[in-house]
Coordinates of C-alpha atoms in Angstrom, one line a residue:
Chain A
M1 CA -39.1 -1.4 -54.4
E2 CA -40.8 1.3 -52.4
A3 CA -40.3 1.4 -48.6
T4 CA -43.3 -0.3 -47.2
N5 CA -44.5 -1.3 -43.8
I6 CA -44.8 -4.9 -42.6
K7 CA -48.5 -5.0 -43.2
T8 CA -48.2 -3.9 -46.8
R9 CA -45.5 -6.4 -47.4
K10 CA -47.6 -9.2 -46.1
L11 CA -50.5 -8.2 -48.3
R12 CA -48.2 -8.1 -51.3
T13 CA -46.9 -11.6 -50.4
M14 CA -50.5 -12.9 -50.2
Y15 CA -51.6 -11.2 -53.4
G16 CA -48.4 -11.8 -55.4
G17 CA -47.2 -8.2 -55.7
F18 CA -43.4 -8.5 -56.2
H19 CA -43.2 -8.1 -59.9
P20 CA -40.9 -5.1 -60.9
N21 CA -43.9 -3.4 -62.6
S22 CA -46.2 -3.8 -59.7
S23 CA -47.1 -1.1 -57.2
N24 CA -48.9 -0.9 -53.9
M25 CA -51.8 0.9 -55.5
R26 CA -53.0 -2.4 -56.9
L27 CA -53.8 -3.5 -53.4
Y28 CA -55.7 -0.4 -52.4
A29 CA -57.6 0.8 -55.5
K30 CA -61.2 -0.1 -55.8
R31 CA -62.3 -3.5 -57.0
K32 CA -64.3 -2.2 -59.9
E33 CA -61.1 -0.6 -61.2
G34 CA -59.5 -4.1 -61.3
A35 CA -57.5 -3.9 -58.1
Q36 CA -57.8 -5.9 -54.9
G37 CA -59.7 -3.3 -53.0
L38 CA -58.1 -3.8 -49.7
V39 CA -58.5 -1.1 -47.1
L40 CA -55.4 0.1 -45.4
L41 CA -56.4 0.9 -41.9
S42 CA -54.0 3.4 -40.4
R43 CA -55.2 3.6 -36.8
Q44 CA -53.8 5.9 -34.3
V45 CA -52.3 3.3 -32.0
C46 CA -52.1 4.6 -28.4
V47 CA -48.6 4.0 -27.2
S48 CA -47.5 4.7 -23.6
S49 CA -44.6 7.2 -23.1
A50 CA -42.5 4.4 -21.7
L51 CA -42.0 3.0 -25.2
C52 CA -41.1 6.4 -26.6
R53 CA -38.5 7.1 -24.0
K54 CA -35.0 6.5 -25.1
N55 CA -33.0 3.9 -23.3
L56 CA -30.2 6.2 -22.1
A57 CA -28.1 3.6 -20.4
A58 CA -27.9 1.4 -23.5
A59 CA -26.4 4.2 -25.6
G60 CA -23.1 4.0 -23.5
P61 CA -20.8 7.0 -22.9
E62 CA -21.4 10.1 -24.9
K63 CA -19.6 10.0 -28.3
F64 CA -17.9 13.0 -29.6
T65 CA -17.0 13.3 -33.3
L66 CA -13.5 14.3 -34.4
E67 CA -14.8 17.6 -35.9
Y68 CA -16.5 18.5 -32.6
I69 CA -13.3 17.9 -30.7
Q70 CA -11.2 19.9 -33.2
K71 CA -13.6 22.8 -32.8
Q72 CA -13.2 22.6 -29.0
V73 CA -9.5 22.7 -29.4
E74 CA -9.6 25.8 -31.6
E75 CA -12.0 27.4 -29.1
Y76 CA -9.7 26.6 -26.3
E77 CA -6.7 28.2 -28.1
I78 CA -8.6 31.3 -28.8
G79 CA -10.0 31.4 -25.3
K80 CA -6.5 31.1 -23.9
R81 CA -5.3 34.1 -25.8
H82 CA -8.3 36.1 -24.7
L83 CA -7.6 35.1 -21.1
A84 CA -4.0 36.2 -21.4
N85 CA -5.0 39.6 -22.8
M86 CA -7.5 39.9 -19.9
M87 CA -4.9 39.2 -17.3
G88 CA -2.4 41.5 -19.1
E89 CA 0.1 38.6 -19.8
D90 CA 1.8 37.6 -23.0
P91 CA -0.5 35.4 -25.1
E92 CA 2.4 33.5 -26.6
N93 CA 3.8 32.2 -23.3
F94 CA 0.7 31.6 -21.4
T95 CA 1.1 28.2 -19.7
Q96 CA -1.5 25.9 -18.2
E97 CA -0.5 26.9 -14.7
D98 CA -1.1 30.6 -15.6
I99 CA -4.5 29.6 -16.9
D100 CA -5.4 27.8 -13.7
K101 CA -4.3 30.7 -11.6
S102 CA -6.3 33.2 -13.7
I103 CA -9.5 31.1 -13.6
A104 CA -9.1 30.7 -9.8
Y105 CA -8.8 34.5 -9.6
L106 CA -11.6 35.4 -12.0
F107 CA -14.0 32.7 -10.7
P108 CA -13.3 32.2 -7.0
S109 CA -15.2 29.1 -5.8
G110 CA -15.5 27.9 -2.2
L111 CA -16.8 24.4 -3.3
F112 CA -15.2 21.6 -1.3
E113 CA -15.0 19.2 -4.3
K114 CA -12.0 20.3 -6.4
R115 CA -13.4 18.7 -9.5
A116 CA -16.6 20.8 -9.3
R117 CA -14.8 24.1 -9.4
P118 CA -14.5 26.0 -12.7
L119 CA -11.7 24.8 -14.9
M120 CA -10.2 25.4 -18.3
K121 CA -8.0 22.7 -19.7
H122 CA -7.1 21.4 -23.1
P123 CA -9.9 19.3 -24.5
D124 CA -7.7 16.2 -24.7
E125 CA -7.7 16.2 -20.9
I126 CA -11.4 16.8 -20.6
F127 CA -13.0 14.6 -23.2
P128 CA -12.2 10.9 -22.7
K129 CA -10.2 9.2 -25.4
Q130 CA -12.5 7.5 -27.9
R131 CA -11.8 5.3 -30.8
A132 CA -12.7 6.4 -34.3
V133 CA -15.4 4.3 -36.0
Q134 CA -14.0 0.9 -36.5
W135 CA -15.9 -0.1 -39.7
G136 CA -16.1 1.3 -43.1
A137 CA -19.1 2.4 -45.2
D138 CA -19.9 -1.1 -46.1
G139 CA -20.2 -2.2 -42.5
R140 CA -17.2 -4.4 -42.5
P141 CA -14.8 -3.7 -39.6
F142 CA -11.2 -2.7 -40.4
H143 CA -9.4 -4.9 -37.8
F144 CA -9.5 -8.6 -38.2
L145 CA -10.1 -9.1 -34.4
F146 CA -13.0 -6.7 -34.2
Y147 CA -15.5 -9.4 -33.3
T148 CA -13.5 -10.5 -30.2
G149 CA -14.8 -7.3 -28.5
K150 CA -11.3 -6.4 -27.2
Q151 CA -9.4 -6.0 -30.5
S152 CA -6.5 -4.0 -29.2
Y153 CA -5.9 -6.4 -26.3
Y154 CA -6.1 -9.5 -28.4
S155 CA -4.0 -8.0 -31.2
L156 CA -1.4 -7.1 -28.5
M157 CA -1.4 -10.7 -27.2
H158 CA -1.2 -11.9 -30.8
D159 CA 1.9 -9.7 -31.6
L160 CA 3.5 -10.8 -28.3
Y161 CA 3.0 -14.4 -29.1
G162 CA 4.3 -13.8 -32.6
K163 CA 7.5 -12.4 -31.1
I164 CA 7.9 -15.4 -28.8
L165 CA 7.7 -17.7 -31.8
K166 CA 10.2 -15.6 -33.6
I167 CA 12.6 -15.9 -30.7
E168 CA 12.1 -19.6 -30.6
K169 CA 12.8 -19.9 -34.3
H170 CA 16.0 -17.9 -33.9
Q171 CA 17.0 -20.3 -31.1
D172 CA 16.3 -23.3 -33.3
R173 CA 18.4 -21.8 -36.1
L174 CA 21.3 -21.2 -33.7
R175 CA 20.9 -24.7 -32.2
A176 CA 21.1 -26.1 -35.7
K177 CA 24.4 -24.3 -36.3
G178 CA 25.6 -25.3 -32.9
L179 CA 26.0 -21.7 -31.6
F180 CA 23.2 -21.9 -28.9
S181 CA 24.2 -21.0 -25.4
Q182 CA 21.8 -21.0 -22.5
D183 CA 22.5 -17.8 -20.7
A184 CA 23.0 -15.4 -23.5
Q185 CA 21.5 -12.0 -24.1
L186 CA 18.6 -11.7 -21.6
I187 CA 16.9 -8.4 -21.6
S188 CA 18.3 -6.0 -19.0
L189 CA 15.5 -3.8 -17.7
G190 CA 17.0 -1.6 -15.0
P191 CA 14.8 -0.2 -12.2
S192 CA 11.4 -0.3 -13.8
R193 CA 7.9 -1.7 -13.3
W194 CA 5.3 -3.1 -15.5
L195 CA 2.4 -0.8 -16.7
T196 CA -0.4 -0.9 -14.2
K197 CA -3.8 -2.2 -15.4
E198 CA -5.2 1.4 -15.6
E199 CA -2.2 2.6 -17.6
L200 CA -2.6 -0.3 -20.0
E201 CA -6.3 0.5 -20.4
L202 CA -5.3 4.1 -21.3
L203 CA -2.8 2.8 -23.9
L204 CA -5.2 0.4 -25.5
V205 CA -8.3 2.7 -25.2
E206 CA -10.4 -0.1 -24.1
T207 CA -11.3 -1.8 -20.8
I208 CA -9.6 -5.1 -19.9
S209 CA -10.3 -7.4 -16.9
T210 CA -7.8 -8.2 -14.2
H211 CA -7.6 -11.7 -15.6
D212 CA -6.6 -10.4 -19.0
Y213 CA -4.0 -8.1 -17.4
D214 CA -2.5 -11.0 -15.5
R215 CA -2.3 -13.1 -18.6
F216 CA -0.5 -10.3 -20.4
I217 CA 2.0 -9.9 -17.6
K218 CA 2.6 -13.7 -17.5
L219 CA 3.2 -13.8 -21.2
M220 CA 5.7 -10.9 -20.9
E221 CA 7.5 -12.6 -18.1
R222 CA 7.7 -15.8 -20.1
M223 CA 9.3 -13.9 -23.0
L224 CA 11.8 -12.2 -20.7
V225 CA 13.0 -15.5 -19.4
M226 CA 13.9 -16.9 -22.8
P227 CA 17.5 -16.6 -24.0
Y228 CA 18.1 -14.4 -27.0
S229 CA 15.1 -12.2 -26.1
S230 CA 17.1 -9.0 -26.2
T231 CA 16.0 -8.5 -29.8
E232 CA 12.6 -7.5 -28.5
E233 CA 13.9 -5.2 -25.9
E234 CA 12.3 -2.1 -27.5
F235 CA 8.9 -3.7 -27.6
V236 CA 9.1 -4.7 -23.9
Q237 CA 10.3 -1.2 -22.8
R238 CA 7.1 0.3 -24.3
Y239 CA 5.2 -1.5 -21.6
R240 CA 7.5 -0.7 -18.7
R241 CA 7.9 2.5 -16.7
Q242 CA 11.1 3.7 -15.1
L243 CA 11.2 3.8 -11.3
E244 CA 13.2 6.7 -9.9
A245 CA 15.0 6.3 -6.6
Q246 CA 13.0 7.6 -3.7
S247 CA 15.9 9.5 -2.2
M248 CA 15.7 12.0 -5.1
K249 CA 12.4 13.3 -3.7
Q250 CA 13.7 14.5 -0.3
M251 CA 13.5 18.3 0.2
V252 CA 16.8 19.2 2.0
P253 CA 16.4 22.5 4.0
P254 CA 19.0 25.1 3.1
L255 CA 22.1 25.5 5.4
E256 CA 22.3 29.1 6.7
K257 CA 24.9 30.9 8.8
D258 CA 23.9 33.3 11.6
E259 CA 25.9 36.4 12.9
N260 CA 28.4 34.4 14.9
G261 CA 29.3 32.2 11.9
V262 CA 27.5 29.2 13.4
A263 CA 25.8 27.0 10.7
F264 CA 22.2 26.3 11.4
S265 CA 19.1 24.9 9.6
T266 CA 15.4 25.0 10.3
A267 CA 12.8 22.4 9.7
E268 CA 9.2 21.6 10.6
G269 CA 7.4 18.4 11.4
R270 CA 3.9 17.1 12.0
R271 CA 2.4 14.1 13.7
K272 CA -1.3 13.6 14.5
T273 CA -2.3 17.1 15.6
S274 CA 1.0 18.4 16.7
D275 CA 3.1 20.9 14.8
S276 CA 6.8 21.5 15.6
S277 CA 9.6 23.6 14.3
V278 CA 13.3 23.0 15.1
I279 CA 16.4 25.1 14.6
L280 CA 19.5 22.9 14.6
R281 CA 22.7 24.8 15.4
D282 CA 26.2 23.3 14.9
C283 CA 27.6 24.5 18.2
G284 CA 29.0 21.5 19.8
S285 CA 27.3 21.7 23.2
G286 CA 24.2 19.5 22.9
H287 CA 21.7 21.7 24.7
I288 CA 18.0 21.1 23.9
T289 CA 15.3 23.8 24.6
I290 CA 11.6 23.1 23.9
N291 CA 9.2 26.0 24.1
G292 CA 11.7 27.8 26.4
Q293 CA 12.0 24.9 28.8
D294 CA 14.7 22.3 29.2
Y295 CA 13.9 19.0 27.5
L296 CA 14.3 17.1 30.7
Q297 CA 11.6 19.2 32.2
Y298 CA 9.3 19.2 29.2
F299 CA 9.5 15.5 28.6
P300 CA 9.6 13.7 31.9
V301 CA 9.0 10.3 30.2
L302 CA 12.1 8.5 29.0
Q303 CA 10.4 7.2 25.8
D304 CA 9.8 10.8 24.5
R305 CA 13.4 11.8 25.1
E306 CA 14.6 8.6 23.4
Q307 CA 12.5 9.7 20.3
L308 CA 14.2 13.1 20.3
M309 CA 17.6 11.5 20.4
F310 CA 16.8 8.8 17.8
P311 CA 17.9 10.7 14.7
L312 CA 21.0 12.1 16.4
Q313 CA 22.0 8.8 17.9
F314 CA 21.4 7.0 14.5
M315 CA 23.9 9.4 12.8
G316 CA 26.2 9.4 15.8
V317 CA 26.2 13.2 16.3
L318 CA 24.8 13.3 19.8
G319 CA 26.7 16.0 21.5
R320 CA 27.3 18.1 18.4
F321 CA 24.1 20.1 17.8
N322 CA 22.1 22.6 19.8
L323 CA 18.3 22.3 19.4
E324 CA 15.9 25.1 19.8
C325 CA 12.4 23.6 19.4
T326 CA 8.8 24.9 19.5
V327 CA 5.9 22.5 19.5
S328 CA 2.2 22.8 20.0
G329 CA -0.9 20.7 19.9
G330 CA -1.5 16.9 20.4
G331 CA -0.3 14.8 23.3
R332 CA 3.2 14.0 24.6
S333 CA 3.9 11.2 22.3
S334 CA 2.7 12.9 19.2
Q335 CA 4.7 16.1 20.1
A336 CA 7.8 13.9 20.5
G337 CA 7.1 12.3 17.1
A338 CA 6.6 15.7 15.4
L339 CA 9.9 16.9 16.9
R340 CA 11.7 13.7 15.8
L341 CA 10.6 14.3 12.2
A342 CA 11.6 18.0 12.3
I343 CA 15.0 17.1 13.7
S344 CA 15.6 14.4 11.0
R345 CA 14.7 16.9 8.3
A346 CA 16.9 19.6 9.8
L347 CA 19.8 17.1 10.1
L348 CA 19.6 16.3 6.3
S349 CA 21.3 19.6 5.4
F350 CA 24.4 18.6 7.5
L351 CA 24.7 15.1 6.1
S352 CA 25.8 13.5 2.9
E353 CA 23.4 11.8 0.4
G354 CA 24.2 8.3 1.6
D355 CA 23.4 9.2 5.2
G356 CA 20.2 10.8 4.1
E357 CA 19.2 7.6 2.3
A358 CA 20.1 5.6 5.5
M359 CA 17.8 7.9 7.5
R360 CA 15.0 7.4 5.0
Q361 CA 15.3 3.7 5.1
A362 CA 15.3 3.8 8.9
G363 CA 11.9 5.4 8.7
L364 CA 12.9 8.8 10.1
L365 CA 11.9 11.0 7.2
T366 CA 8.4 9.6 6.5
P367 CA 5.6 11.7 8.1
D368 CA 3.5 9.2 10.0
P369 CA 0.0 9.2 8.3
R370 CA -1.8 7.5 11.2
V371 CA -4.5 9.7 12.6
R372 CA -7.4 9.2 14.9
E373 CA -10.1 7.2 13.1
R374 CA -13.5 8.8 13.2
K375 CA -16.4 7.5 15.2
K376 CA -19.1 5.9 12.9
P377 CA -22.9 6.2 13.3
G378 CA -24.4 3.0 14.7
Q379 CA -21.3 2.2 16.6
E380 CA -20.0 3.3 19.9
G381 CA -16.5 4.3 18.7
A382 CA -14.4 3.8 15.6
R383 CA -14.4 0.0 15.9
R384 CA -16.4 -0.8 19.1
K385 CA -20.0 -1.8 18.4
F386 CA -22.9 -1.3 20.8
T387 CA -23.6 -4.3 23.1
W388 CA -25.4 -6.9 21.0
K389 CA -28.8 -7.8 22.5
K390 CA -30.5 -10.8 21.2
R391 CA -34.0 -9.4 21.7
Chain B
M1 CA -0.8 -1.6 -7.2
A2 CA -3.0 1.4 -7.0
A3 CA -4.0 3.7 -9.9
S4 CA -0.8 5.8 -10.2
I5 CA 2.5 6.1 -8.5
S6 CA 1.7 9.5 -7.1
G7 CA -1.4 8.0 -5.5
L8 CA 0.7 5.4 -3.8
L9 CA 2.7 7.8 -1.8
K10 CA -0.2 9.6 0.0
P11 CA -2.0 8.5 3.2
W12 CA -4.3 5.9 1.8
T13 CA -7.7 4.5 2.5
P14 CA -8.4 1.2 0.8
R15 CA -11.3 0.8 -1.6
V16 CA -12.7 -2.2 0.2
F17 CA -12.4 -1.9 4.0
L18 CA -11.2 -5.2 5.4
V19 CA -11.2 -5.6 9.2
R20 CA -7.5 -4.9 9.4
W21 CA -6.1 -2.1 7.3
S22 CA -3.5 0.5 7.7
R23 CA -3.0 4.1 6.5
Y24 CA 0.0 3.0 4.6
N25 CA -0.4 1.8 1.1
P26 CA 0.8 -1.8 0.8
Y27 CA 3.5 -0.5 -1.5
Y28 CA 5.4 0.8 1.5
L29 CA 8.2 -1.3 3.1
E30 CA 9.1 -1.8 6.8
P31 CA 11.9 0.4 8.2
E32 CA 15.2 -1.0 9.3
V33 CA 16.3 0.7 12.5
S34 CA 19.6 -0.9 13.5
K35 CA 22.8 0.9 12.6
E36 CA 24.7 -2.2 11.7
A37 CA 22.5 -2.9 8.7
Y38 CA 23.8 0.2 7.0
S39 CA 27.4 -0.1 7.9
Q40 CA 27.9 -3.3 5.9
P41 CA 29.8 -2.7 2.7
E42 CA 28.6 -3.9 -0.7
T43 CA 31.0 -6.9 -1.0
E44 CA 29.8 -8.8 2.1
L45 CA 26.2 -9.1 1.0
S46 CA 24.6 -12.1 -0.7
A47 CA 22.5 -11.7 -3.9
E48 CA 19.2 -11.6 -2.0
E49 CA 20.4 -8.9 0.3
K50 CA 21.6 -6.8 -2.7
E51 CA 18.2 -7.2 -4.3
Q52 CA 16.6 -6.2 -1.1
R53 CA 18.8 -3.1 -0.9
E54 CA 17.9 -2.1 -4.5
L55 CA 14.2 -2.6 -3.7
K56 CA 14.5 -0.4 -0.6
A57 CA 16.1 2.3 -2.7
L58 CA 13.1 2.5 -5.0
R59 CA 10.2 2.0 -2.7
P60 CA 8.9 4.4 0.0
I61 CA 9.4 3.3 3.6
K62 CA 7.0 3.5 6.5
A63 CA 7.7 5.8 9.5
A64 CA 9.4 4.2 12.5
T65 CA 6.9 3.8 15.4
S66 CA 7.4 5.7 18.6
G67 CA 8.5 2.7 20.6
V68 CA 11.7 1.9 18.6
T69 CA 15.0 3.6 18.6
S70 CA 18.4 2.7 17.2
S71 CA 19.9 2.8 20.7
V72 CA 21.7 -0.3 22.1
F73 CA 19.3 -0.4 25.0
D74 CA 16.3 -0.9 22.8
D75 CA 15.2 -4.5 22.6
P76 CA 12.3 -5.5 20.3
V77 CA 11.3 -8.5 22.5
I78 CA 11.2 -6.3 25.6
S79 CA 9.1 -3.7 23.7
K80 CA 6.7 -6.3 22.6
F81 CA 6.4 -7.6 26.2
I82 CA 5.8 -4.0 27.5
N83 CA 3.1 -3.5 24.9
M84 CA 1.4 -6.7 25.9
M85 CA 1.5 -5.8 29.5
M86 CA 0.0 -2.3 28.8
K87 CA -3.6 -1.7 29.9
H88 CA -5.8 1.2 28.5
G89 CA -2.8 2.7 26.8
N90 CA -0.9 3.4 30.0
K91 CA 2.6 2.8 28.5
V92 CA 4.3 4.8 31.3
L93 CA 3.1 2.3 33.9
A94 CA 3.9 -0.8 31.8
R95 CA 7.4 0.4 31.2
E96 CA 7.8 1.3 34.9
I97 CA 6.8 -2.3 35.8
M98 CA 9.3 -3.7 33.3
T99 CA 12.2 -1.6 34.6
Q100 CA 11.3 -2.5 38.2
T101 CA 11.2 -6.2 37.2
L102 CA 14.6 -6.1 35.6
E103 CA 16.0 -4.2 38.5
N104 CA 14.5 -6.7 40.9
I105 CA 16.0 -9.7 39.0
K106 CA 19.4 -8.0 39.0
K107 CA 19.1 -7.4 42.8
K108 CA 18.2 -11.0 43.5
Q109 CA 20.9 -12.4 41.3
V110 CA 23.6 -10.1 42.8
E111 CA 22.5 -11.1 46.3
K112 CA 22.8 -14.8 45.3
Y113 CA 26.2 -14.1 43.7
H114 CA 27.6 -12.5 46.8
K115 CA 26.3 -15.3 49.0
A116 CA 27.6 -18.1 46.8
S117 CA 31.0 -19.7 47.1
E118 CA 33.8 -19.2 44.6
G119 CA 33.1 -22.3 42.4
E120 CA 29.4 -21.4 42.0
R121 CA 29.9 -17.8 41.2
E122 CA 30.6 -18.3 37.5
A123 CA 27.4 -20.2 37.0
I124 CA 25.2 -17.4 38.3
E125 CA 23.8 -15.2 35.6
C126 CA 23.5 -11.5 36.6
N127 CA 22.4 -9.9 33.4
P128 CA 18.6 -9.4 33.6
Y129 CA 18.2 -9.2 29.8
T130 CA 19.8 -12.6 29.2
I131 CA 17.7 -14.0 32.1
F132 CA 14.5 -12.6 30.5
H133 CA 15.4 -13.9 27.0
Q134 CA 16.3 -17.4 28.3
A135 CA 13.2 -17.6 30.5
L136 CA 11.0 -16.7 27.5
E137 CA 12.8 -19.2 25.4
N138 CA 12.2 -21.9 28.0
C139 CA 8.5 -21.0 28.1
K140 CA 7.9 -21.3 24.3
P141 CA 5.9 -24.3 23.3
V142 CA 7.0 -26.4 20.4
V143 CA 3.6 -27.6 19.1
G144 CA 0.2 -26.2 19.6
L145 CA -3.3 -27.5 19.4
A146 CA -6.0 -26.5 16.9
S147 CA -9.7 -27.3 17.0
I148 CA -10.6 -29.0 13.8
Q149 CA -14.0 -30.2 12.9
K150 CA -14.3 -33.7 11.3
G151 CA -17.5 -35.7 11.1
G152 CA -19.5 -33.6 13.4
K153 CA -17.0 -33.7 16.2
Y154 CA -14.3 -31.2 17.2
Y155 CA -10.8 -32.7 17.7
Q156 CA -7.8 -31.1 19.3
V157 CA -5.1 -31.6 16.6
P158 CA -1.4 -31.0 17.2
I159 CA 0.0 -28.4 14.7
P160 CA 3.4 -26.7 14.2
L161 CA 3.5 -23.1 15.4
T162 CA 5.2 -20.2 13.8
D163 CA 7.9 -18.3 15.7
N164 CA 5.7 -15.3 16.3
R165 CA 2.9 -17.5 17.6
R166 CA 5.3 -19.3 20.0
R167 CA 6.7 -16.0 21.3
F168 CA 3.2 -14.6 21.7
L169 CA 2.0 -17.7 23.7
A170 CA 5.0 -17.6 26.0
M171 CA 4.5 -13.9 26.8
K172 CA 0.8 -14.3 27.2
W173 CA 1.1 -17.1 29.6
M174 CA 3.7 -15.2 31.6
I175 CA 1.5 -12.1 31.9
T176 CA -1.8 -13.9 32.7
E177 CA 0.0 -16.1 35.3
C178 CA 1.4 -13.0 37.0
Q179 CA -1.8 -11.1 36.9
D180 CA -4.1 -13.9 38.2
N181 CA -2.1 -16.2 40.5
K182 CA -0.7 -13.8 43.0
H183 CA -1.5 -12.6 46.4
R184 CA -3.3 -9.3 46.3
R185 CA -0.5 -7.6 48.3
T186 CA 2.4 -8.5 46.0
H187 CA 3.3 -6.1 43.3
M188 CA 3.3 -7.1 39.7
Y189 CA 7.0 -6.6 39.3
E190 CA 7.8 -8.9 42.3
K191 CA 5.6 -11.7 40.9
L192 CA 7.0 -11.2 37.4
S193 CA 10.6 -11.4 38.6
Q194 CA 9.8 -14.5 40.6
E195 CA 8.2 -16.2 37.6
L196 CA 11.0 -15.2 35.2
L197 CA 13.7 -16.5 37.5
A198 CA 11.7 -19.7 37.9
A199 CA 11.3 -20.1 34.2
F200 CA 15.0 -19.4 33.8
G201 CA 15.6 -22.5 36.0
K202 CA 12.9 -24.4 34.1
E203 CA 10.5 -24.5 37.1
G204 CA 7.3 -22.6 37.8
N205 CA 3.7 -22.5 36.7
V206 CA 4.4 -21.2 33.2
I207 CA 6.8 -24.0 32.4
K208 CA 4.2 -26.4 33.8
K209 CA 1.6 -25.0 31.5
K210 CA 3.9 -25.5 28.5
Y211 CA 4.6 -29.2 29.5
E212 CA 0.8 -29.8 29.9
L213 CA 0.3 -28.5 26.3
H214 CA 3.0 -30.7 25.1
K215 CA 1.5 -33.7 26.9
M216 CA -1.9 -33.0 25.3
A217 CA -0.4 -32.7 21.9
E218 CA 1.4 -36.1 22.4
A219 CA -1.8 -37.7 23.6
N220 CA -3.6 -36.5 20.5
R221 CA -0.9 -37.6 18.1
A222 CA -3.3 -40.0 16.5
Y223 CA -5.3 -37.1 15.0
A224 CA -2.3 -35.3 13.5
H225 CA -3.3 -36.4 10.0
Y226 CA -6.5 -34.3 10.3
R227 CA -4.4 -31.3 9.6
W228 CA -4.5 -30.3 5.9
W229 CA -2.0 -27.4 5.8

């Protein structure tokens, strides 16, 4: 049948035109020639531009085809080699850091927003991950859970539940044989955490709600508690990330020796708007000099001197070290805080790992992030509002 | 938890600003300042403490505030009292008042000690810190009152108080009492030392206030079932 518009189809229904041998010309040829003699009025209908405008929001995020992305990857590789040649480096060993440095050199940008500056990265990092078309040429979707809308999530839950049932069947078999024991073979996970909701979304390449995520975690926890669940350990580990001990991340300043053979270390510290730098010498006298002055003179308040002594007293090395400090900016309390941080950091090079961990847990090595909160418009201060007048 | 682990370790501003928020991500744990906590060997700990230790090893820790030290002279209760007494951020003055108060208490007790006979000397407490703690303990109310609306009327219902709330009320009463009910020529530290010594002996206005609160709670016992938590 020819492609026809609605009007023509209606006319054909009225005048019985659906026989295989029929054609539309029957309707429109003149009556004296034996046809219906209808007149097809094709008016120019005036349509406003609002109807012709595309609904951009309904289209969703821009879709990139696989070929397009592959072309981008090739272009990126070629561009990388050109860039290496331009900078005089070896094209084979040109890493992403080198690319970033070269782009920052060739296109210097003073823009505040880092994401608005020129960048050159692998297309996998730039283009968001998309799913390939989920249905075949006949329009039937490949996955059996396609019409749920969240096929990866529901298939994951389905697999997880299948595994729980498998474990329960295994337990029943053991119970039938009389070999079941309550506290056997639970999964041992080590220091790790569950995937966060964002990481799970990345894995599944689809968005899930917090409710879905909570249900997933609950089901996982339920599986972990069952005895004989260690068979599914590998499956569970896929959804957990290892947590590394925090103490690994401490930067220990290097221990140097000056001309007299005295070991010393230098460190810096910051608090609010104060900057300080401390040289800790292993002399054995316990003198403290701040900006050339004695510490008793510089900090007349007891609380500030207590803060200086805090790391030394905590480690029990009060009279052992000589401190030569410089500090600038801020008020008395923030200068004391900056010095405390610098002293703790400098002390790390004289102490063992366990002592360093104890200092970290005492809160001596964390830079204090609290800063002055800005004043907001429409308010008198950061929090204080203007006097409320009823009228 | 926030978007990624690296994002958790930076100074943080929350997505939705509630009234109370802090620059630390909620992922951070509180610091433990006392030296004894770290000198305990592995064997003496219970299972919970072991778990707590492992958690501390993995999580970042907040910085210690500028009012705490690991020194033996540092007392969290006294620090809290000093902070509550402080006006307009003048910590130097508040701390000065506190030290003068403790000195004054010691002076008075030592005077009494020397004046007393041999048998009574053992009963006299000279350590100002124990006197302070005991006085505060004596001032803490056991039950408090909450204003609960039922059927259009507001009733004062007796409710249990948490430890923090009790300590706060005791300190607050002590401070307001000493700021308001004193002769304009007496210093704050004098009045405070008088009140603390009275509270140590279970007398004085603050103790009276505590007993009044208890009497009100006892009188309103009938409404205790209005509490739903």
